[in-house]
Short mmCIF file of the N, C-alpha and C atoms (twelve columns), coordinates in Angstrom:
data_MODEL
# 
_entry.id   MODEL 
# 
loop_
_atom_site.group_PDB 
_atom_site.id 
_atom_site.type_symbol 
_atom_site.label_atom_id 
_atom_site.label_alt_id 
_atom_site.label_comp_id 
_atom_site.label_asym_id 
_atom_site.label_seq_id 
_atom_site.Cartn_x 
_atom_site.Cartn_y 
_atom_site.Cartn_z 
_atom_site.pdbx_PDB_model_num 
ATOM 1   N N  . MET A 1   -3.681  2.219   -9.019  1 
ATOM 2   C CA . MET A 1   -2.786  2.350   -8.630  1 
ATOM 3   C C  . MET A 1   -2.301  1.571   -7.776  1 
ATOM 4   N N  . LEU A 2   -0.848  1.063   -7.127  1 
ATOM 5   C CA . LEU A 2   0.154   -0.105  -6.346  1 
ATOM 6   C C  . LEU A 2   0.373   1.090   -5.385  1 
ATOM 7   N N  . VAL A 3   0.577   1.107   -4.056  1 
ATOM 8   C CA . VAL A 3   1.248   1.587   -3.042  1 
ATOM 9   C C  . VAL A 3   1.429   0.239   -1.944  1 
ATOM 10  N N  . MET A 4   3.309   0.249   -1.900  1 
ATOM 11  C CA . MET A 4   3.903   -0.500  -1.178  1 
ATOM 12  C C  . MET A 4   4.194   0.196   -0.327  1 
ATOM 13  N N  . ASN A 5   4.550   -0.489  0.674   1 
ATOM 14  C CA . ASN A 5   4.952   0.394   2.261   1 
ATOM 15  C C  . ASN A 5   5.414   -1.048  2.235   1 
ATOM 16  N N  . ARG A 6   7.045   -1.029  2.586   1 
ATOM 17  C CA . ARG A 6   8.084   -2.078  2.967   1 
ATOM 18  C C  . ARG A 6   8.838   -1.657  4.171   1 
ATOM 19  N N  . PHE A 7   8.662   -2.485  5.594   1 
ATOM 20  C CA . PHE A 7   8.712   -2.582  6.519   1 
ATOM 21  C C  . PHE A 7   9.947   -4.255  7.065   1 
ATOM 22  N N  . VAL A 8   10.495  -3.444  7.496   1 
ATOM 23  C CA . VAL A 8   11.494  -4.380  8.647   1 
ATOM 24  C C  . VAL A 8   11.030  -4.060  10.798  1 
ATOM 25  N N  . ILE A 9   10.798  -5.485  10.376  1 
ATOM 26  C CA . ILE A 9   10.461  -5.717  11.778  1 
ATOM 27  C C  . ILE A 9   11.163  -6.499  12.308  1 
ATOM 28  N N  . ASP A 10  11.583  -6.373  13.791  1 
ATOM 29  C CA . ASP A 10  13.081  -6.570  14.347  1 
ATOM 30  C C  . ASP A 10  12.148  -7.058  15.704  1 
ATOM 31  N N  . GLY A 11  11.382  -7.723  16.251  1 
ATOM 32  C CA . GLY A 11  10.978  -8.416  17.033  1 
ATOM 33  C C  . GLY A 11  10.175  -7.395  17.552  1 
ATOM 34  N N  . GLY A 12  8.197   -7.144  18.010  1 
ATOM 35  C CA . GLY A 12  6.993   -7.249  18.237  1 
ATOM 36  C C  . GLY A 12  6.479   -7.763  17.088  1 
ATOM 37  N N  . GLU A 13  6.525   -8.664  16.342  1 
ATOM 38  C CA . GLU A 13  5.832   -8.281  15.385  1 
ATOM 39  C C  . GLU A 13  4.027   -9.235  15.718  1 
ATOM 40  N N  . SER A 14  4.006   -9.008  16.825  1 
ATOM 41  C CA . SER A 14  2.006   -9.540  17.032  1 
ATOM 42  C C  . SER A 14  1.532   -8.440  16.849  1 
ATOM 43  N N  . ALA A 15  2.493   -7.483  18.128  1 
ATOM 44  C CA . ALA A 15  1.965   -5.764  18.268  1 
ATOM 45  C C  . ALA A 15  1.686   -5.027  16.393  1 
ATOM 46  N N  . PHE A 16  2.992   -4.954  15.281  1 
ATOM 47  C CA . PHE A 16  3.125   -4.933  14.632  1 
ATOM 48  C C  . PHE A 16  1.590   -5.683  13.559  1 
ATOM 49  N N  . VAL A 17  1.798   -6.730  13.503  1 
ATOM 50  C CA . VAL A 17  0.699   -7.237  12.767  1 
ATOM 51  C C  . VAL A 17  -0.987  -6.496  13.593  1 
ATOM 52  N N  . GLU A 18  -1.323  -6.530  14.504  1 
ATOM 53  C CA . GLU A 18  -2.354  -5.656  14.823  1 
ATOM 54  C C  . GLU A 18  -2.726  -4.362  14.308  1 
ATOM 55  N N  . ARG A 19  -1.292  -3.518  14.288  1 
ATOM 56  C CA . ARG A 19  -1.447  -2.368  14.067  1 
ATOM 57  C C  . ARG A 19  -1.457  -2.052  12.801  1 
ATOM 58  N N  . ALA A 20  -0.838  -3.177  12.012  1 
ATOM 59  C CA . ALA A 20  -1.134  -3.045  10.374  1 
ATOM 60  C C  . ALA A 20  -2.634  -3.667  10.264  1 
ATOM 61  N N  . HIS A 21  -2.653  -4.776  10.766  1 
ATOM 62  C CA . HIS A 21  -4.508  -4.672  10.489  1 
ATOM 63  C C  . HIS A 21  -5.853  -3.970  10.467  1 
ATOM 64  N N  . ALA A 22  -5.092  -3.060  11.807  1 
ATOM 65  C CA . ALA A 22  -6.570  -1.881  12.127  1 
ATOM 66  C C  . ALA A 22  -5.930  -0.987  10.793  1 
ATOM 67  N N  . ALA A 23  -4.727  -0.446  10.815  1 
ATOM 68  C CA . ALA A 23  -4.501  0.114   9.533   1 
ATOM 69  C C  . ALA A 23  -4.892  0.338   7.790   1 
ATOM 70  N N  . LEU A 24  -4.726  -1.571  7.751   1 
ATOM 71  C CA . LEU A 24  -5.210  -1.580  6.298   1 
ATOM 72  C C  . LEU A 24  -7.173  -1.552  6.725   1 
ATOM 73  N N  . ALA A 25  -7.657  -2.006  7.938   1 
ATOM 74  C CA . ALA A 25  -9.329  -2.099  8.113   1 
ATOM 75  C C  . ALA A 25  -9.630  -0.373  7.761   1 
ATOM 76  N N  . ALA A 26  -9.113  0.339   8.198   1 
ATOM 77  C CA . ALA A 26  -9.020  1.932   8.176   1 
ATOM 78  C C  . ALA A 26  -9.126  2.751   6.380   1 
ATOM 79  N N  . LEU A 27  -8.473  1.876   5.713   1 
ATOM 80  C CA . LEU A 27  -7.818  2.194   4.037   1 
ATOM 81  C C  . LEU A 27  -8.871  1.117   3.701   1 
ATOM 82  N N  . ALA A 28  -9.520  0.050   3.987   1 
ATOM 83  C CA . ALA A 28  -10.300 -0.214  3.149   1 
ATOM 84  C C  . ALA A 28  -12.094 0.072   3.022   1 
ATOM 85  N N  . ALA A 29  -11.727 1.169   4.234   1 
ATOM 86  C CA . ALA A 29  -13.034 2.041   4.321   1 
ATOM 87  C C  . ALA A 29  -12.895 3.243   3.664   1 
ATOM 88  N N  . ARG A 30  -12.012 4.065   3.262   1 
ATOM 89  C CA . ARG A 30  -12.408 4.733   2.642   1 
ATOM 90  C C  . ARG A 30  -12.657 4.609   0.939   1 
ATOM 91  N N  . PRO A 31  -13.550 5.377   -0.151  1 
ATOM 92  C CA . PRO A 31  -13.890 4.839   -0.955  1 
ATOM 93  C C  . PRO A 31  -12.770 4.785   -2.427  1 
ATOM 94  N N  . GLY A 32  -12.833 4.406   -3.046  1 
ATOM 95  C CA . GLY A 32  -12.118 4.542   -3.586  1 
ATOM 96  C C  . GLY A 32  -10.636 3.300   -3.749  1 
ATOM 97  N N  . TYR A 33  -10.742 2.583   -2.411  1 
ATOM 98  C CA . TYR A 33  -9.802  1.943   -2.202  1 
ATOM 99  C C  . TYR A 33  -10.379 0.099   -3.120  1 
ATOM 100 N N  . LEU A 34  -9.287  -0.648  -3.221  1 
ATOM 101 C CA . LEU A 34  -9.852  -2.011  -4.313  1 
ATOM 102 C C  . LEU A 34  -9.137  -3.315  -3.725  1 
ATOM 103 N N  . ARG A 35  -8.446  -3.220  -2.895  1 
ATOM 104 C CA . ARG A 35  -7.831  -4.196  -2.166  1 
ATOM 105 C C  . ARG A 35  -6.248  -3.636  -1.720  1 
ATOM 106 N N  . GLY A 36  -6.411  -4.685  -0.477  1 
ATOM 107 C CA . GLY A 36  -5.174  -4.636  0.369   1 
ATOM 108 C C  . GLY A 36  -4.340  -5.584  0.571   1 
ATOM 109 N N  . GLU A 37  -3.230  -6.266  0.888   1 
ATOM 110 C CA . GLU A 37  -3.229  -7.467  1.580   1 
ATOM 111 C C  . GLU A 37  -1.828  -6.880  2.375   1 
ATOM 112 N N  . LEU A 38  -1.262  -7.758  3.515   1 
ATOM 113 C CA . LEU A 38  -0.270  -7.531  4.699   1 
ATOM 114 C C  . LEU A 38  0.583   -8.763  4.341   1 
ATOM 115 N N  . THR A 39  1.616   -8.963  3.612   1 
ATOM 116 C CA . THR A 39  2.705   -9.690  3.732   1 
ATOM 117 C C  . THR A 39  3.801   -9.641  3.858   1 
ATOM 118 N N  . ARG A 40  4.061   -11.112 4.312   1 
ATOM 119 C CA . ARG A 40  6.068   -10.903 4.953   1 
ATOM 120 C C  . ARG A 40  6.524   -11.853 4.325   1 
ATOM 121 N N  . SER A 41  7.828   -11.247 3.489   1 
ATOM 122 C CA . SER A 41  8.850   -12.273 3.073   1 
ATOM 123 C C  . SER A 41  9.071   -13.735 2.905   1 
ATOM 124 N N  . LEU A 42  9.399   -14.392 2.286   1 
ATOM 125 C CA . LEU A 42  9.654   -15.694 2.950   1 
ATOM 126 C C  . LEU A 42  10.919  -15.745 2.632   1 
ATOM 127 N N  . ASP A 43  11.905  -14.987 1.990   1 
ATOM 128 C CA . ASP A 43  13.343  -15.474 2.154   1 
ATOM 129 C C  . ASP A 43  13.922  -14.851 3.681   1 
ATOM 130 N N  . GLU A 44  13.693  -13.398 4.034   1 
ATOM 131 C CA . GLU A 44  13.549  -12.464 5.275   1 
ATOM 132 C C  . GLU A 44  12.013  -12.298 5.879   1 
ATOM 133 N N  . PRO A 45  12.088  -12.913 7.029   1 
ATOM 134 C CA . PRO A 45  10.776  -13.237 7.827   1 
ATOM 135 C C  . PRO A 45  10.893  -11.711 7.807   1 
ATOM 136 N N  . SER A 46  11.896  -10.636 8.529   1 
ATOM 137 C CA . SER A 46  11.600  -9.567  8.948   1 
ATOM 138 C C  . SER A 46  11.243  -8.562  7.916   1 
ATOM 139 N N  . SER A 47  11.189  -8.898  7.140   1 
ATOM 140 C CA . SER A 47  10.593  -7.939  6.024   1 
ATOM 141 C C  . SER A 47  9.629   -7.743  5.684   1 
ATOM 142 N N  . TRP A 48  8.174   -7.039  5.655   1 
ATOM 143 C CA . TRP A 48  6.559   -7.130  5.864   1 
ATOM 144 C C  . TRP A 48  6.833   -5.873  4.556   1 
ATOM 145 N N  . CYS A 49  5.347   -6.306  4.190   1 
ATOM 146 C CA . CYS A 49  5.283   -5.266  2.655   1 
ATOM 147 C C  . CYS A 49  3.261   -5.455  2.630   1 
ATOM 148 N N  . LEU A 50  2.918   -3.944  3.159   1 
ATOM 149 C CA . LEU A 50  1.288   -3.486  3.099   1 
ATOM 150 C C  . LEU A 50  1.199   -2.486  2.282   1 
ATOM 151 N N  . LEU A 51  0.606   -3.999  0.931   1 
ATOM 152 C CA . LEU A 51  0.246   -3.381  -0.558  1 
ATOM 153 C C  . LEU A 51  -1.117  -2.921  -0.140  1 
ATOM 154 N N  . THR A 52  -1.587  -1.972  -1.343  1 
ATOM 155 C CA . THR A 52  -2.892  -1.301  -1.055  1 
ATOM 156 C C  . THR A 52  -3.458  -0.699  -2.686  1 
ATOM 157 N N  . GLU A 53  -4.379  -0.785  -3.504  1 
ATOM 158 C CA . GLU A 53  -4.274  -0.862  -4.664  1 
ATOM 159 C C  . GLU A 53  -5.269  -0.137  -4.757  1 
ATOM 160 N N  . TRP A 54  -5.274  1.281   -5.601  1 
ATOM 161 C CA . TRP A 54  -7.003  2.153   -5.273  1 
ATOM 162 C C  . TRP A 54  -7.128  2.394   -6.818  1 
ATOM 163 N N  . GLU A 55  -7.866  3.228   -6.462  1 
ATOM 164 C CA . GLU A 55  -8.644  3.293   -8.154  1 
ATOM 165 C C  . GLU A 55  -8.047  4.569   -9.033  1 
ATOM 166 N N  . SER A 56  -7.802  5.010   -8.111  1 
ATOM 167 C CA . SER A 56  -6.734  6.785   -8.175  1 
ATOM 168 C C  . SER A 56  -5.356  7.564   -7.589  1 
ATOM 169 N N  . VAL A 57  -4.585  8.072   -8.000  1 
ATOM 170 C CA . VAL A 57  -4.078  8.966   -7.153  1 
ATOM 171 C C  . VAL A 57  -4.605  9.313   -6.199  1 
ATOM 172 N N  . GLY A 58  -5.198  9.981   -6.548  1 
ATOM 173 C CA . GLY A 58  -6.665  10.863  -6.119  1 
ATOM 174 C C  . GLY A 58  -7.153  10.126  -4.690  1 
ATOM 175 N N  . ALA A 59  -7.940  9.050   -5.609  1 
ATOM 176 C CA . ALA A 59  -8.691  8.291   -3.922  1 
ATOM 177 C C  . ALA A 59  -7.686  8.172   -3.180  1 
ATOM 178 N N  . TYR A 60  -6.477  8.073   -3.347  1 
ATOM 179 C CA . TYR A 60  -5.576  7.469   -2.210  1 
ATOM 180 C C  . TYR A 60  -5.350  8.439   -1.184  1 
ATOM 181 N N  . ARG A 61  -4.822  9.674   -2.086  1 
ATOM 182 C CA . ARG A 61  -4.561  10.522  -1.259  1 
ATOM 183 C C  . ARG A 61  -5.693  11.549  -0.460  1 
ATOM 184 N N  . ARG A 62  -7.186  10.763  -1.126  1 
ATOM 185 C CA . ARG A 62  -8.301  11.602  -0.344  1 
ATOM 186 C C  . ARG A 62  -8.344  11.080  1.184   1 
ATOM 187 N N  . ALA A 63  -8.060  9.484   0.548   1 
ATOM 188 C CA . ALA A 63  -7.964  8.616   1.654   1 
ATOM 189 C C  . ALA A 63  -7.287  8.944   2.584   1 
ATOM 190 N N  . LEU A 64  -5.657  9.318   2.560   1 
ATOM 191 C CA . LEU A 64  -5.432  9.595   2.884   1 
ATOM 192 C C  . LEU A 64  -5.302  10.786  4.315   1 
ATOM 193 N N  . GLY A 65  -6.571  11.393  4.154   1 
ATOM 194 C CA . GLY A 65  -7.098  12.132  4.752   1 
ATOM 195 C C  . GLY A 65  -8.197  11.985  5.943   1 
ATOM 196 N N  . GLY A 66  -8.790  10.981  5.773   1 
ATOM 197 C CA . GLY A 66  -9.875  10.738  6.451   1 
ATOM 198 C C  . GLY A 66  -9.100  10.549  8.161   1 
ATOM 199 N N  . PHE A 67  -9.918  10.347  8.732   1 
ATOM 200 C CA . PHE A 67  -9.373  10.827  10.816  1 
ATOM 201 C C  . PHE A 67  -9.074  9.285   10.620  1 
ATOM 202 N N  . ASP A 68  -9.695  7.936   10.287  1 
ATOM 203 C CA . ASP A 68  -9.165  6.734   10.834  1 
ATOM 204 C C  . ASP A 68  -8.173  6.592   10.439  1 
ATOM 205 N N  . VAL A 69  -7.701  6.744   9.270   1 
ATOM 206 C CA . VAL A 69  -7.020  6.613   8.385   1 
ATOM 207 C C  . VAL A 69  -5.223  7.600   9.374   1 
ATOM 208 N N  . LYS A 70  -6.006  8.104   9.668   1 
ATOM 209 C CA . LYS A 70  -4.877  9.700   10.527  1 
ATOM 210 C C  . LYS A 70  -4.641  8.923   11.407  1 
ATOM 211 N N  . ILE A 71  -5.785  7.927   12.417  1 
ATOM 212 C CA . ILE A 71  -5.022  7.739   13.350  1 
ATOM 213 C C  . ILE A 71  -4.465  6.768   13.319  1 
ATOM 214 N N  . THR A 72  -5.424  5.739   12.609  1 
ATOM 215 C CA . THR A 72  -4.510  4.496   12.894  1 
ATOM 216 C C  . THR A 72  -3.234  3.691   10.885  1 
ATOM 217 N N  . ALA A 73  -3.799  4.682   10.478  1 
ATOM 218 C CA . ALA A 73  -2.835  4.043   9.677   1 
ATOM 219 C C  . ALA A 73  -1.626  4.751   9.432   1 
ATOM 220 N N  . THR A 74  -1.514  5.967   9.110   1 
ATOM 221 C CA . THR A 74  -0.728  7.389   9.053   1 
ATOM 222 C C  . THR A 74  0.921   6.846   10.763  1 
ATOM 223 N N  . PRO A 75  0.388   6.846   11.725  1 
ATOM 224 C CA . PRO A 75  1.742   6.667   12.830  1 
ATOM 225 C C  . PRO A 75  2.337   5.171   11.738  1 
ATOM 226 N N  . LEU A 76  1.684   4.385   11.286  1 
ATOM 227 C CA . LEU A 76  2.086   2.727   10.913  1 
ATOM 228 C C  . LEU A 76  2.937   2.660   9.196   1 
ATOM 229 N N  . LEU A 77  2.611   3.998   8.805   1 
ATOM 230 C CA . LEU A 77  3.354   4.579   7.531   1 
ATOM 231 C C  . LEU A 77  3.996   4.929   7.450   1 
ATOM 232 N N  . ALA A 78  4.291   5.275   8.328   1 
ATOM 233 C CA . ALA A 78  5.583   6.560   8.573   1 
ATOM 234 C C  . ALA A 78  7.111   5.700   9.196   1 
ATOM 235 N N  . GLU A 79  6.186   4.621   9.348   1 
ATOM 236 C CA . GLU A 79  7.647   3.444   10.024  1 
ATOM 237 C C  . GLU A 79  8.220   2.349   9.194   1 
ATOM 238 N N  . SER A 80  7.296   2.964   7.403   1 
ATOM 239 C CA . SER A 80  7.334   1.804   6.765   1 
ATOM 240 C C  . SER A 80  8.964   2.314   6.316   1 
ATOM 241 N N  . LEU A 81  10.347  1.843   5.385   1 
ATOM 242 C CA . LEU A 81  10.825  2.118   4.951   1 
ATOM 243 C C  . LEU A 81  11.238  3.562   3.860   1 
ATOM 244 N N  . PHE A 82  12.295  4.873   3.717   1 
ATOM 245 C CA . PHE A 82  12.112  5.547   2.932   1 
ATOM 246 C C  . PHE A 82  13.028  5.283   1.684   1 
ATOM 247 N N  . GLU A 83  11.706  5.012   0.467   1 
ATOM 248 C CA . GLU A 83  11.244  4.647   -0.842  1 
ATOM 249 C C  . GLU A 83  10.388  5.018   -1.297  1 
ATOM 250 N N  . PRO A 84  10.359  4.414   -2.310  1 
ATOM 251 C CA . PRO A 84  8.985   4.921   -3.488  1 
ATOM 252 C C  . PRO A 84  8.252   3.774   -3.175  1 
ATOM 253 N N  . CYS A 85  6.772   4.550   -2.963  1 
ATOM 254 C CA . CYS A 85  5.818   3.564   -2.255  1 
ATOM 255 C C  . CYS A 85  4.346   3.710   -3.213  1 
ATOM 256 N N  . ALA A 86  4.545   4.317   -4.471  1 
ATOM 257 C CA . ALA A 86  3.174   4.722   -4.926  1 
ATOM 258 C C  . ALA A 86  3.711   4.236   -6.191  1 
ATOM 259 N N  . TYR A 87  2.346   3.111   -6.882  1 
ATOM 260 C CA . TYR A 87  3.549   3.014   -8.474  1 
ATOM 261 C C  . TYR A 87  2.209   3.398   -9.301  1 
ATOM 262 N N  . GLU A 88  2.140   3.901   -10.904 1 
ATOM 263 C CA . GLU A 88  0.580   3.850   -11.789 1 
ATOM 264 C C  . GLU A 88  1.136   2.529   -11.854 1 
ATOM 265 N N  . ARG A 89  -0.153  2.040   -12.168 1 
ATOM 266 C CA . ARG A 89  -0.210  0.982   -13.385 1 
ATOM 267 C C  . ARG A 89  -0.299  1.031   -15.193 1 
ATOM 268 N N  . LEU A 90  0.672   0.340   -16.046 1 
ATOM 269 C CA . LEU A 90  1.265   1.264   -17.054 1 
ATOM 270 C C  . LEU A 90  0.671   -0.256  -18.274 1 
ATOM 271 N N  . ALA A 91  0.708   -1.396  -17.418 1 
ATOM 272 C CA . ALA A 91  0.614   -2.561  -18.337 1 
ATOM 273 C C  . ALA A 91  -0.219  -3.493  -17.039 1 
ATOM 274 N N  . SER A 92  -0.903  -4.849  -18.209 1 
ATOM 275 C CA . SER A 92  -1.914  -5.532  -17.084 1 
ATOM 276 C C  . SER A 92  -2.171  -6.673  -18.307 1 
ATOM 277 N N  . ALA A 93  -1.873  -8.335  -17.643 1 
ATOM 278 C CA . ALA A 93  -1.998  -9.166  -18.476 1 
ATOM 279 C C  . ALA A 93  -3.336  -9.732  -17.167 1 
ATOM 280 N N  . LEU A 94  -4.028  -10.988 -17.680 1 
ATOM 281 C CA . LEU A 94  -5.229  -11.329 -17.049 1 
ATOM 282 C C  . LEU A 94  -4.219  -12.807 -17.493 1 
ATOM 283 N N  . PRO A 95  -4.687  -14.230 -16.224 1 
ATOM 284 C CA . PRO A 95  -3.827  -15.519 -16.770 1 
ATOM 285 C C  . PRO A 95  -4.230  -15.656 -17.957 1 
ATOM 286 N N  . GLY A 96  -3.408  -16.031 -18.993 1 
ATOM 287 C CA . GLY A 96  -4.081  -16.199 -20.204 1 
ATOM 288 C C  . GLY A 96  -4.196  -15.745 -21.061 1 
ATOM 289 N N  . GLY A 97  -4.082  -14.027 -21.145 1 
ATOM 290 C CA . GLY A 97  -4.964  -13.174 -21.287 1 
ATOM 291 C C  . GLY A 97  -2.885  -12.647 -21.712 1 
ATOM 292 N N  . GLU A 98  -3.721  -11.633 -22.897 1 
ATOM 293 C CA . GLU A 98  -2.945  -10.535 -23.569 1 
ATOM 294 C C  . GLU A 98  -2.624  -9.297  -22.595 1 
ATOM 295 N N  . VAL A 99  -1.354  -8.503  -23.454 1 
ATOM 296 C CA . VAL A 99  -1.106  -7.565  -21.782 1 
ATOM 297 C C  . VAL A 99  -1.375  -6.099  -23.074 1 
ATOM 298 N N  . THR A 100 -2.287  -5.278  -22.048 1 
ATOM 299 C CA . THR A 100 -3.586  -4.387  -22.369 1 
ATOM 300 C C  . THR A 100 -2.532  -3.327  -21.811 1 
ATOM 301 N N  . THR A 101 -2.563  -1.952  -22.444 1 
ATOM 302 C CA . THR A 101 -1.221  -0.862  -21.915 1 
ATOM 303 C C  . THR A 101 -2.491  0.321   -21.500 1 
ATOM 304 N N  . ARG A 102 -1.566  1.426   -20.900 1 
ATOM 305 C CA . ARG A 102 -2.446  2.595   -20.990 1 
ATOM 306 C C  . ARG A 102 -1.755  3.743   -20.839 1 
ATOM 307 N N  . GLY A 103 -1.638  4.925   -21.084 1 
ATOM 308 C CA . GLY A 103 -0.999  5.625   -20.706 1 
ATOM 309 C C  . GLY A 103 -1.149  5.486   -19.706 1 
ATOM 310 N N  . SER A 104 0.242   6.893   -18.839 1 
ATOM 311 C CA . SER A 104 0.448   7.408   -17.981 1 
ATOM 312 C C  . SER A 104 -0.165  8.684   -17.633 1 
ATOM 313 N N  . ASP A 105 -0.551  8.803   -15.896 1 
ATOM 314 C CA . ASP A 105 -1.298  10.076  -15.434 1 
ATOM 315 C C  . ASP A 105 -0.149  11.138  -15.228 1 
ATOM 316 N N  . ARG A 106 0.876   10.553  -15.896 1 
ATOM 317 C CA . ARG A 106 2.286   11.669  -15.670 1 
ATOM 318 C C  . ARG A 106 2.154   13.238  -16.038 1 
ATOM 319 N N  . ALA A 107 2.153   13.948  -15.055 1 
ATOM 320 C CA . ALA A 107 2.584   14.855  -16.579 1 
ATOM 321 C C  . ALA A 107 4.004   15.044  -17.381 1 
ATOM 322 N N  . ASP A 108 4.312   15.147  -18.480 1 
ATOM 323 C CA . ASP A 108 5.665   15.241  -19.626 1 
ATOM 324 C C  . ASP A 108 6.064   16.423  -18.892 1 
ATOM 325 N N  . VAL A 109 7.513   16.496  -18.461 1 
ATOM 326 C CA . VAL A 109 7.844   17.134  -17.545 1 
ATOM 327 C C  . VAL A 109 8.793   17.715  -18.703 1 
# 
């Protein structure tokens, strides 16, 4: 599962980066965390993204309940753009590899 929280930062960049690093560290300490990155747009330097990858939806949701995450990450995540941010992986390919697919975890409605 991928979580992409996007931000628009107009000033106070160093304070944002410091807070994002703390949030990333808190998330990285939680079970089920696979990787994370803080990125900035090459085209629009005020646009940032905090990307995290998780073993499952449940692992991500449980991580949000951790004390350190509530103190450090949740306030930052609340400042992200209001848009869909959690995505399930349905297909992937390694470099030079074939595309592999998997079914959705979402229940049919």
